[in-house]
Coordinates of C-alpha atoms in Angstrom, one line a residue:
M1 CA 91.7 42.7 131.2
N2 CA 89.5 40.6 128.9
R3 CA 89.1 42.8 125.8
H4 CA 85.6 41.5 125.1
H5 CA 84.4 42.2 128.7
W6 CA 86.4 45.4 129.2
W7 CA 83.6 47.1 131.1
R8 CA 83.3 44.6 133.9
D9 CA 86.1 46.1 136.0
A10 CA 86.9 49.3 134.1
V11 CA 87.7 52.6 135.8
I12 CA 85.9 55.4 134.0
Y13 CA 86.6 59.1 134.5
Q14 CA 83.7 61.4 134.3
V15 CA 84.5 64.5 132.2
Y16 CA 82.1 67.4 132.8
V17 CA 83.1 69.0 129.5
R18 CA 82.3 72.7 130.2
S19 CA 84.5 72.5 133.4
F20 CA 87.4 70.3 132.2
L21 CA 89.7 72.5 129.9
D22 CA 88.9 75.4 127.6
S23 CA 90.8 75.5 124.3
T24 CA 89.2 78.6 122.8
G25 CA 89.4 81.2 125.5
D26 CA 85.7 81.7 126.0
G27 CA 85.7 80.5 129.6
I28 CA 83.9 77.3 128.9
G29 CA 85.5 73.8 128.5
D30 CA 85.1 72.1 125.1
L31 CA 85.9 68.9 123.2
A32 CA 89.3 70.1 122.0
G33 CA 90.1 70.8 125.6
V34 CA 89.2 67.2 126.5
R35 CA 91.5 66.0 123.7
T36 CA 94.3 68.1 125.1
G37 CA 93.8 66.5 128.5
L38 CA 93.8 62.9 127.3
P39 CA 97.5 62.3 128.0
Y40 CA 96.9 63.5 131.6
L41 CA 94.1 60.9 131.9
K42 CA 96.2 58.2 130.4
K43 CA 98.9 59.0 132.9
L44 CA 96.4 58.8 135.7
G45 CA 95.5 55.3 134.5
V46 CA 91.8 55.3 133.7
D47 CA 90.3 52.9 131.2
G48 CA 87.8 55.3 129.7
I49 CA 86.0 58.6 129.9
W50 CA 82.3 59.5 130.1
L51 CA 81.5 62.9 128.5
S52 CA 78.7 65.1 129.8
P53 CA 76.2 66.2 127.1
F54 CA 77.8 68.4 124.4
Y55 CA 74.8 68.3 122.0
P56 CA 73.1 71.4 120.7
S57 CA 71.2 72.9 123.6
P58 CA 70.0 76.2 125.0
Q59 CA 71.9 75.2 128.2
H60 CA 69.0 75.7 130.6
D61 CA 70.3 72.6 132.4
H62 CA 73.9 72.7 131.0
G63 CA 73.2 70.3 128.1
Y64 CA 70.7 68.0 129.7
D65 CA 68.1 69.8 127.7
V66 CA 69.0 68.4 124.3
A67 CA 67.8 70.2 121.1
D68 CA 69.5 67.8 118.7
Y69 CA 70.8 64.3 119.6
C70 CA 73.0 63.9 116.6
D71 CA 75.3 67.0 116.5
V72 CA 77.7 69.1 118.6
D73 CA 76.8 72.4 120.1
P74 CA 79.2 75.1 118.6
L75 CA 79.9 76.0 122.3
F76 CA 81.9 72.8 122.5
G77 CA 83.2 72.3 118.9
D78 CA 81.8 70.3 116.0
L79 CA 81.5 66.8 114.7
A80 CA 85.0 67.0 113.2
E81 CA 86.5 67.8 116.6
F82 CA 84.5 65.0 118.1
D83 CA 85.9 62.6 115.6
L84 CA 89.5 63.8 116.4
L85 CA 88.8 63.2 120.1
V86 CA 87.6 59.6 119.5
R87 CA 90.6 58.8 117.4
A88 CA 93.0 60.3 119.9
A89 CA 91.4 58.4 122.7
R90 CA 91.6 55.2 120.7
R91 CA 95.3 55.7 120.1
L92 CA 95.8 55.9 123.9
G93 CA 93.6 52.9 124.7
I94 CA 90.9 55.1 126.3
K95 CA 87.2 54.2 125.8
V96 CA 84.7 57.0 125.1
L97 CA 81.2 56.9 126.6
L98 CA 78.6 59.5 125.7
D99 CA 75.9 60.8 128.0
I100 CA 72.5 60.3 126.4
V101 CA 69.3 61.9 127.8
P102 CA 66.2 59.8 126.8
N103 CA 63.7 60.9 129.4
H104 CA 63.3 64.5 128.2
C105 CA 64.5 66.9 125.5
S106 CA 64.8 70.7 125.2
S107 CA 61.8 72.9 124.6
E108 CA 63.7 74.0 121.6
H109 CA 63.9 70.5 120.0
A110 CA 62.3 70.6 116.6
W111 CA 59.6 68.0 117.6
F112 CA 58.6 70.0 120.6
R113 CA 58.3 73.3 118.6
E114 CA 56.2 71.3 116.2
A115 CA 54.0 70.1 119.1
L116 CA 53.4 73.7 120.3
A117 CA 52.4 74.8 116.8
S118 CA 50.0 71.8 116.5
P119 CA 46.5 71.5 117.9
P120 CA 45.5 69.3 120.8
G121 CA 45.2 65.6 119.8
S122 CA 47.7 65.9 117.0
A123 CA 50.4 63.4 116.2
A124 CA 53.0 66.0 117.1
R125 CA 51.7 66.4 120.6
A126 CA 51.4 62.6 121.0
R127 CA 55.3 62.5 121.2
F128 CA 55.0 64.3 124.6
H129 CA 52.6 64.3 127.5
F130 CA 50.1 66.9 126.7
A131 CA 46.8 66.9 128.7
D132 CA 43.8 69.0 129.5
G133 CA 43.8 70.7 132.9
R134 CA 41.4 70.2 135.7
G135 CA 39.1 72.6 137.5
R136 CA 37.2 75.6 136.0
D137 CA 38.3 76.1 132.4
G138 CA 41.1 73.6 132.9
A139 CA 43.1 76.1 134.9
E140 CA 44.6 73.5 137.3
P141 CA 47.3 71.1 136.2
P142 CA 46.3 67.6 135.1
N143 CA 47.6 66.0 138.3
N144 CA 49.5 67.0 141.5
W145 CA 53.0 65.9 140.5
H146 CA 56.0 68.0 141.4
A147 CA 59.1 68.6 139.3
M148 CA 62.3 67.2 140.7
F149 CA 64.0 70.7 140.4
G150 CA 61.1 72.4 142.2
G151 CA 57.6 73.6 141.4
P152 CA 54.8 71.8 139.5
A153 CA 55.6 69.2 136.9
W154 CA 53.2 70.8 134.4
T155 CA 53.3 74.0 132.3
R156 CA 50.3 75.4 130.4
V157 CA 50.5 76.5 126.8
P158 CA 48.4 79.2 125.1
D159 CA 45.6 76.9 123.8
G160 CA 44.9 75.8 127.4
Q161 CA 46.6 72.3 127.4
W162 CA 49.4 71.4 129.8
Y163 CA 52.6 69.5 129.1
L164 CA 54.6 67.4 131.5
H165 CA 58.2 68.1 132.6
M166 CA 59.7 66.2 135.5
F167 CA 62.6 68.6 135.7
T168 CA 62.2 72.1 134.3
P169 CA 59.7 73.6 131.9
E170 CA 62.5 73.8 129.3
Q171 CA 62.8 70.0 129.5
P172 CA 59.5 68.4 128.3
D173 CA 59.3 64.7 128.9
W174 CA 59.1 62.3 125.9
N175 CA 56.1 60.0 125.7
W176 CA 57.8 56.6 125.4
R177 CA 54.4 54.9 124.7
N178 CA 54.6 56.5 121.3
P179 CA 56.7 54.1 119.0
E180 CA 58.2 57.1 117.2
I181 CA 60.3 57.9 120.3
G182 CA 62.0 54.5 120.4
A183 CA 62.7 54.6 116.7
E184 CA 64.3 58.1 117.0
F185 CA 66.6 57.1 119.8
D186 CA 67.6 54.0 117.9
R187 CA 68.7 56.3 115.1
S188 CA 70.6 58.4 117.6
L189 CA 72.4 55.5 119.1
R190 CA 73.5 54.2 115.7
F191 CA 74.7 57.7 114.7
W192 CA 77.2 57.8 117.5
L193 CA 78.1 54.1 117.4
D194 CA 79.0 54.5 113.8
R195 CA 81.3 57.3 114.8
G196 CA 83.2 54.9 117.1
V197 CA 81.9 55.5 120.6
D198 CA 82.2 52.7 123.1
G199 CA 78.9 53.1 124.9
F200 CA 76.5 55.3 126.7
R201 CA 75.8 56.6 130.2
I202 CA 72.0 56.8 130.3
D203 CA 70.5 59.8 132.2
V204 CA 67.4 59.1 134.3
A205 CA 67.4 55.4 133.2
A206 CA 64.6 54.5 135.6
G207 CA 62.3 57.2 134.1
L208 CA 60.9 57.3 130.5
F209 CA 57.5 55.7 131.1
K210 CA 54.8 57.3 133.2
H211 CA 51.7 55.7 134.6
P212 CA 49.4 55.6 131.5
E213 CA 46.5 57.3 133.4
L214 CA 48.7 60.0 134.9
P215 CA 46.9 59.8 138.3
D216 CA 47.5 62.0 141.3
S217 CA 50.4 61.0 143.5
P218 CA 49.3 59.8 147.0
D219 CA 52.2 61.8 148.6
P220 CA 53.2 64.7 146.3
E221 CA 55.2 66.5 149.1
A222 CA 57.3 63.4 149.6
D223 CA 58.0 63.2 145.8
A224 CA 59.4 66.7 145.9
R225 CA 61.3 66.6 149.2
T226 CA 64.7 66.0 147.7
R227 CA 66.2 65.9 144.3
D228 CA 66.7 62.2 144.5
S229 CA 63.1 61.4 145.5
V230 CA 61.3 59.1 143.2
N231 CA 57.6 59.5 142.2
P232 CA 56.6 55.8 141.7
L233 CA 54.0 56.9 139.1
A234 CA 56.6 58.6 136.9
W235 CA 59.6 56.3 137.7
N236 CA 60.5 52.7 137.5
Q237 CA 57.5 51.6 135.4
P238 CA 57.8 48.0 134.1
E239 CA 57.8 49.0 130.4
V240 CA 61.1 50.7 130.8
H241 CA 62.8 47.3 130.7
D242 CA 61.7 46.7 127.2
V243 CA 63.6 49.8 126.1
W244 CA 66.8 48.6 127.7
R245 CA 66.4 45.2 126.0
Q246 CA 66.2 46.9 122.7
W247 CA 69.2 49.1 123.3
R248 CA 71.1 46.1 124.5
A249 CA 70.3 44.3 121.3
T250 CA 71.5 47.3 119.3
C251 CA 74.8 47.3 121.2
D252 CA 75.2 43.6 120.9
E253 CA 74.7 43.9 117.1
Y254 CA 77.8 46.2 117.0
A255 CA 79.7 43.9 119.4
A256 CA 79.1 40.9 117.1
R257 CA 81.0 42.7 114.3
D258 CA 84.3 43.1 116.1
G259 CA 84.0 41.2 119.4
I260 CA 84.1 44.4 121.6
E261 CA 81.1 45.1 123.8
R262 CA 79.5 48.5 123.7
L263 CA 78.6 49.5 127.2
L264 CA 75.2 50.7 128.6
V265 CA 75.5 52.1 132.1
G266 CA 72.4 53.6 133.6
E267 CA 71.6 56.3 136.2
V268 CA 69.1 54.2 138.1
S269 CA 67.5 55.7 141.1
V270 CA 65.4 53.1 142.8
P271 CA 64.8 52.3 146.5
T272 CA 66.6 49.0 146.9
A273 CA 69.6 47.0 145.5
R274 CA 67.1 44.3 144.5
E275 CA 65.1 46.7 142.3
H276 CA 68.4 48.0 141.0
A277 CA 69.4 44.5 140.0
L278 CA 66.4 44.2 137.6
Y279 CA 68.1 46.8 135.3
V280 CA 71.3 44.8 134.9
R281 CA 69.8 41.4 134.0
P282 CA 71.8 39.7 131.1
D283 CA 69.6 41.1 128.3
E284 CA 69.3 44.7 129.7
L285 CA 71.9 47.3 130.8
H286 CA 75.4 46.1 131.3
Q287 CA 75.7 48.1 134.5
A288 CA 73.9 50.7 136.6
F289 CA 75.5 53.2 139.0
F290 CA 75.1 52.0 142.6
F291 CA 74.6 55.2 144.5
D292 CA 74.1 53.7 147.9
L293 CA 77.8 53.8 148.6
L294 CA 77.9 57.5 147.8
G295 CA 75.0 58.1 150.2
A296 CA 76.3 56.0 153.0
P297 CA 77.2 57.8 156.3
W298 CA 80.8 57.5 157.4
N299 CA 80.7 54.4 159.5
P300 CA 81.7 50.8 158.9
D301 CA 78.3 49.2 159.5
A302 CA 76.7 51.4 156.8
F303 CA 79.5 50.7 154.3
R304 CA 79.4 47.0 154.9
K305 CA 75.6 46.9 154.6
V306 CA 75.5 48.6 151.2
I307 CA 78.5 46.7 149.9
S308 CA 77.0 43.3 151.0
E309 CA 73.6 44.1 149.4
A310 CA 75.2 45.1 146.2
M311 CA 77.3 42.0 146.0
Q312 CA 74.4 39.8 146.8
D313 CA 71.7 41.4 144.6
I314 CA 73.5 43.0 141.7
A315 CA 76.6 40.8 141.2
G316 CA 74.2 37.9 141.5
T317 CA 72.6 38.8 138.1
G318 CA 75.9 38.2 136.3
S319 CA 76.7 41.9 136.0
T320 CA 79.3 43.6 138.2
V321 CA 78.6 46.4 140.6
T322 CA 79.3 49.9 139.4
W323 CA 80.7 51.9 142.3
V324 CA 80.7 55.6 142.5
L325 CA 81.6 58.1 145.3
N326 CA 80.8 61.4 143.5
N327 CA 79.4 62.9 140.3
H328 CA 78.3 66.2 138.8
D329 CA 75.1 66.2 140.9
Q330 CA 76.7 65.6 144.3
V331 CA 78.6 67.4 147.0
R332 CA 82.3 66.6 146.6
T333 CA 83.6 63.8 148.9
V334 CA 86.1 66.0 150.8
T335 CA 83.3 68.2 151.9
R336 CA 80.6 65.5 152.2
Y337 CA 82.8 63.6 154.6
G338 CA 83.1 66.5 157.0
E339 CA 85.5 69.1 155.6
P340 CA 84.5 72.7 155.1
A341 CA 85.5 74.2 151.7
T342 CA 88.8 75.7 152.7
E343 CA 92.1 74.0 151.7
G344 CA 91.0 70.4 151.6
S345 CA 93.2 69.2 154.5
G346 CA 92.0 67.6 157.6
L347 CA 89.3 65.0 158.4
G348 CA 87.2 65.3 155.3
A349 CA 90.3 64.9 153.0
A350 CA 91.6 61.9 155.0
R351 CA 88.2 60.2 154.8
A352 CA 87.9 60.9 151.1
R353 CA 91.3 59.4 150.5
A354 CA 90.4 56.3 152.5
A355 CA 87.1 56.0 150.6
A356 CA 88.9 56.2 147.3
L357 CA 91.1 53.2 148.2
L358 CA 88.2 51.3 149.5
M359 CA 86.2 51.8 146.3
L360 CA 89.1 50.9 144.0
A361 CA 89.5 47.6 146.0
L362 CA 85.9 46.5 145.6
P363 CA 84.9 44.0 142.9
G364 CA 83.5 45.5 139.8
A365 CA 83.8 48.8 138.0
A366 CA 84.4 52.3 139.4
Y367 CA 83.7 55.8 138.2
I368 CA 85.7 58.8 139.2
Y369 CA 84.3 62.4 138.9
Q370 CA 86.8 64.9 137.6
G371 CA 88.6 66.8 140.3
E372 CA 88.2 64.0 142.9
E373 CA 91.8 62.9 142.0
L374 CA 92.9 66.4 143.0
G375 CA 91.1 66.3 146.3
L376 CA 88.9 69.3 145.4
P377 CA 86.4 70.3 148.1
E378 CA 83.0 71.7 147.3
V379 CA 83.0 75.5 146.5
V380 CA 80.2 76.5 148.9
D381 CA 80.5 80.3 148.9
L382 CA 79.6 81.1 145.3
P383 CA 77.6 84.4 145.3
D384 CA 74.0 84.2 144.2
D385 CA 74.5 86.2 141.1
V386 CA 76.8 83.7 139.5
L387 CA 74.8 80.6 140.3
T388 CA 73.5 78.8 137.2
D389 CA 71.8 75.7 138.6
P390 CA 68.1 75.6 137.6
I391 CA 67.3 74.2 141.1
F392 CA 68.4 77.5 142.6
H393 CA 66.4 79.5 140.1
R394 CA 63.3 77.5 140.6
T395 CA 63.3 77.1 144.4
G396 CA 65.3 80.1 145.6
S397 CA 67.2 77.7 147.9
R398 CA 70.9 76.9 147.9
A399 CA 70.4 73.6 149.7
R400 CA 70.4 71.3 146.7
I401 CA 72.4 73.3 144.1
R402 CA 75.1 71.6 142.1
D403 CA 77.3 74.5 141.0
G404 CA 79.8 74.0 143.8
C405 CA 81.0 70.7 142.4
R406 CA 81.1 72.0 138.8
V407 CA 83.6 74.9 139.2
P408 CA 86.2 74.6 136.4
L409 CA 89.3 72.6 137.2
P410 CA 92.6 74.2 138.3
W411 CA 95.5 73.1 136.1
S412 CA 98.4 75.3 136.9
G413 CA 99.5 78.6 138.5
Q414 CA 98.6 80.6 141.6
A415 CA 95.5 82.5 140.4
S416 CA 92.4 82.1 138.4
P417 CA 91.9 80.9 135.7
F418 CA 94.6 78.4 136.9
G419 CA 95.4 77.3 133.3
F420 CA 91.7 76.3 132.7
T421 CA 91.4 78.9 129.9
S422 CA 93.8 80.9 127.9
G423 CA 93.0 84.1 129.8
V424 CA 91.7 86.3 127.0
E425 CA 91.2 89.7 128.4
G426 CA 87.9 90.1 130.0
V427 CA 87.0 86.4 129.8
K428 CA 86.8 84.4 133.0
P429 CA 85.8 80.8 133.8
W430 CA 82.1 80.3 133.6
L431 CA 82.0 79.8 137.3
P432 CA 84.5 81.7 139.5
Q433 CA 87.4 79.7 141.0
P434 CA 88.4 80.4 144.6
E435 CA 91.9 81.4 145.5
W436 CA 92.5 78.2 147.4
F437 CA 92.2 76.2 144.2
A438 CA 95.9 76.9 143.8
E439 CA 96.6 74.2 146.5
H440 CA 94.8 71.7 144.3
A441 CA 96.2 72.6 140.8
T442 CA 97.2 69.7 138.7
D443 CA 100.8 70.8 138.3
R444 CA 101.2 70.9 142.1
A445 CA 99.5 67.6 142.5
L446 CA 101.8 65.9 140.0
A447 CA 104.9 67.2 141.7
D448 CA 103.8 66.1 145.2
T449 CA 104.0 62.3 145.8
R450 CA 101.7 62.7 148.8
S451 CA 98.8 64.2 146.8
F452 CA 95.4 62.8 146.0
W453 CA 96.5 62.4 142.4
H454 CA 99.4 60.1 143.3
L455 CA 97.1 58.1 145.6
Y456 CA 94.6 57.6 142.7
R457 CA 97.4 56.9 140.2
D458 CA 99.1 54.3 142.5
G459 CA 95.8 52.7 143.3
L460 CA 94.9 52.4 139.6
Q461 CA 98.3 51.0 138.7
L462 CA 98.0 48.3 141.3
R463 CA 94.4 47.6 140.4
S464 CA 95.4 47.0 136.8
S465 CA 98.5 44.8 137.6
L466 CA 97.2 42.7 140.5
T467 CA 95.0 39.7 139.6
Q468 CA 93.4 39.9 143.1
L469 CA 91.7 43.2 142.2
G470 CA 89.1 44.1 139.6
E471 CA 86.3 41.6 138.9
G472 CA 85.6 38.9 141.4
T473 CA 84.4 38.5 145.0
L474 CA 85.4 39.6 148.5
R475 CA 85.4 37.9 151.9
W476 CA 84.8 40.0 155.1
L477 CA 87.3 39.8 157.9
D478 CA 86.7 39.9 161.7
T479 CA 87.9 43.3 162.8
P480 CA 88.3 45.6 165.8
P481 CA 85.4 48.1 166.4
G482 CA 85.3 50.9 163.9
V483 CA 87.3 49.0 161.2
L484 CA 86.0 47.5 158.0
A485 CA 88.2 44.9 156.2
F486 CA 87.9 42.4 153.4
V487 CA 90.0 40.0 151.4
R488 CA 90.4 40.0 147.6
G489 CA 91.8 36.8 146.2
D490 CA 93.7 34.8 148.8
D491 CA 96.0 37.5 150.1
L492 CA 95.1 41.1 149.4
V493 CA 93.4 42.8 152.3
C494 CA 91.8 46.2 152.2
A495 CA 91.2 47.7 155.7
V496 CA 89.6 51.0 156.6
N497 CA 89.7 52.6 160.1
F498 CA 86.6 54.8 160.2
G499 CA 87.6 56.2 163.6
T500 CA 90.1 58.9 164.3
A501 CA 92.4 57.0 166.7
P502 CA 94.9 54.3 165.7
T503 CA 93.8 50.7 166.2
P504 CA 95.5 47.3 165.9
A505 CA 95.6 46.2 162.3
P506 CA 93.2 43.3 161.5
V507 CA 96.0 41.4 159.7
S508 CA 99.8 41.1 159.6
G509 CA 101.6 41.6 156.3
T510 CA 103.3 44.0 154.0
P511 CA 101.5 47.3 153.3
L512 CA 101.1 47.9 149.5
L513 CA 99.4 51.3 149.6
A514 CA 98.0 53.5 152.3
S515 CA 95.7 56.5 152.1
G516 CA 97.7 58.3 154.8
P517 CA 101.2 58.0 156.3
C518 CA 102.5 54.5 156.0
P519 CA 101.4 52.6 159.1
D520 CA 103.7 51.2 161.8
A521 CA 103.8 47.4 162.0
G522 CA 100.5 46.1 163.5
V523 CA 98.8 49.5 163.5
L524 CA 96.0 50.9 161.4
P525 CA 95.9 54.8 161.7
G526 CA 92.7 56.7 162.1
S527 CA 90.7 57.7 159.0
T528 CA 93.0 55.6 156.9
A529 CA 92.7 52.8 154.3
V530 CA 95.5 50.4 153.7
W531 CA 96.0 47.6 151.2
W532 CA 98.1 44.7 152.5
I533 CA 99.6 41.5 151.0
T534 CA 99.3 39.0 153.8
D535 CA 99.7 35.3 154.4
S536 CA 96.2 33.9 153.9
S537 CA 96.6 32.0 157.2
S538 CA 96.5 35.4 159.0
T539 CA 93.1 36.4 157.5
P540 CA 90.3 34.6 159.4
T541 CA 87.0 35.2 157.7
L542 CA 83.7 35.5 159.5

């Protein structure tokens, strides 16, 4: 891998810190736990880790409500522990990315507390979106916008004004039209870059700027229909690109010192791959998550469409596509592809394994959410009284909640806490682990060569050793119905059978890796992906 452009085909493992590994026995994962788990991640074969927010926070949205961008919440450790983690990762050759949250902060941030204590029209309030209400005595919100986590996007303060929050009232939105905000985030970036981080995952990267007049939305119900809906008046405003150019310049300044690029990867939720591509132009973000693959239904036409669009529109900018199948906001792949949350065997697991091999064979970078390498299904039967997701508490609905993919990882043993925490008497993991987690514990996965873990590990080893994989292009193959296949380089073929019945293989050659039982000659099993090395003469392209 080119050391300067390490990010272009890197495989990054997302660490949801509070659910990874608990070193203190309080039932919540922490930075020391991440450091303890680094050898496990090195053995898996990832190039880097992305850490969920660990900054001081009242934890209304598990750290995505930041009270101080330049410190560590005591819940997770301290700056000294963070420095130890970075040094340990560097010794193992693992990059460290931080999750930064520039769209909003915590209602306990010092600047927001100052704004509440200041009068309307003050400089302190100008850092946020404060506005007078409408209707009699200003009792109605300034506009009809909905918050993405349910309810109105405005909250009234005692002096009668309202403030904007596109997520929860505890997460007031910054006013990025105020130059103080950009200057403060530049200070925060430099604080962490000076401590040795390798880049940032940017939360809500298409947000930040709102329409300057804050007008009514023409379709507020559509804006609030799903968590991933986008209000065009509060999202994807043209000024946001100026911010990413400035952040890119800051990262390039650090890269100029040692020749190693610092990565900016954005959470960009926009309607089309073409709009997505605007965020990864050469002077903006290095990469942005391409969520269309995650959202594609399980059929070859849908997968081929989103892959082709990404390769055409995003890779065409000079960036590489950033593929992802899951993260801390999404239903786990085993469940999403059709498997109830029981033991993780069956159709959903087979499809999840096949999708993993497909993703790792695509040109560009890939992100793996913790627990996917264990084949963890979604925990769907958490009782209401343990749910912590603000979506549930604001809407009363379980339909969009995210707790089920955030249950702490099982490391060892036959019963909770499965090695996640030290088991101090009376202390349990912050979300309860089901009994069937024992089937997915790391110790069992490492011992079973047929496990998800070995599939990921073998795929990552081949990806790092074969020149055909990683950055580059692909060529589609003519295939039987229900099969998707493409060539990397001249002779490496990835084929996926989206159906459940075996079908003739689209090529002849030597199987390198299969997501299921090794196929018979000339056969591609149902719900299976296979990597082949084949004679290029046997791979006719469309």
